[in-house]
PDB file of C-alpha atoms in Angstrom:
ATOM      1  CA  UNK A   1       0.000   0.000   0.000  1.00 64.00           C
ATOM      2  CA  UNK A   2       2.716   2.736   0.974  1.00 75.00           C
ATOM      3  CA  UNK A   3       5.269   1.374  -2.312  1.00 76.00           C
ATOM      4  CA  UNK A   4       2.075   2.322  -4.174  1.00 82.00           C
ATOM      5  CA  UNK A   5       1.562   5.605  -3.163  1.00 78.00           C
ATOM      6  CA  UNK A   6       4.985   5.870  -3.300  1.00 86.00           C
ATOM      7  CA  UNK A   7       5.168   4.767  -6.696  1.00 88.00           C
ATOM      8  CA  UNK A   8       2.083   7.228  -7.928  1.00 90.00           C
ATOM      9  CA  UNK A   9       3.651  10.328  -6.083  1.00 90.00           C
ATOM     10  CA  UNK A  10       6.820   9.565  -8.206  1.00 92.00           C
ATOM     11  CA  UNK A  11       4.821   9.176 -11.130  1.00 93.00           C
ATOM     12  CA  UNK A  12       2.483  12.870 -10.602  1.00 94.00           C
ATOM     13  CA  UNK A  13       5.727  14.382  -9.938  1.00 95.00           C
ATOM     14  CA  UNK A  14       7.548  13.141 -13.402  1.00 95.00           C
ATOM     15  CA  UNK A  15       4.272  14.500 -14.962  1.00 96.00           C
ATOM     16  CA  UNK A  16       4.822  17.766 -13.166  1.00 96.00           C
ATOM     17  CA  UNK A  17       8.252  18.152 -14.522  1.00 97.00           C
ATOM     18  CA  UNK A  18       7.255  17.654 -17.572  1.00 97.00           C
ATOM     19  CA  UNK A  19       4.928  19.795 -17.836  1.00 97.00           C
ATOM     20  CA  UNK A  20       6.747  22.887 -16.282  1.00 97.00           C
ATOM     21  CA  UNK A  21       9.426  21.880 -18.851  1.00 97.00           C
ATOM     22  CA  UNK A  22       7.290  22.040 -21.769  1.00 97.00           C
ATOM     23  CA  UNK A  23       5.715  25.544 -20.529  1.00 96.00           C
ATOM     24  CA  UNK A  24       9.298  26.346 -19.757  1.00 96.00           C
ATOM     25  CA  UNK A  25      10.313  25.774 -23.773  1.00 96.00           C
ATOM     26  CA  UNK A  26       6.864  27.653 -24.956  1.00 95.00           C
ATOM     27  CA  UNK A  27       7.920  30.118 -23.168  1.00 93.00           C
ATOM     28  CA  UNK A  28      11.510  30.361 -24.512  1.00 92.00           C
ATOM     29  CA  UNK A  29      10.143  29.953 -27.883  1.00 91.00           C
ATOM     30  CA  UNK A  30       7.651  32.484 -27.452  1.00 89.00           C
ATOM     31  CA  UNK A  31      10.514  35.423 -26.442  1.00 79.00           C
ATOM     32  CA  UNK A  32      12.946  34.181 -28.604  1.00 71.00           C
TER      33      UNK A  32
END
């Protein structure tokens, strides 16, 4: 039970990055 919430919070938080590094690049793009 705990591995698996382990495993999801590692999971939500990949997403996270992943999305803050594709806003990240829009952004770049978008100045530049």
């Amino acid at each position: 039970m705990i591995f698996e919430i382990k495993q999801t919070e590692k999971s939500y938080r990949l997403i996270q990055f992943k999305l803050f590094t594709i806003l990240f690049l829009k952004t770049l793009s978008a100045f530049f």
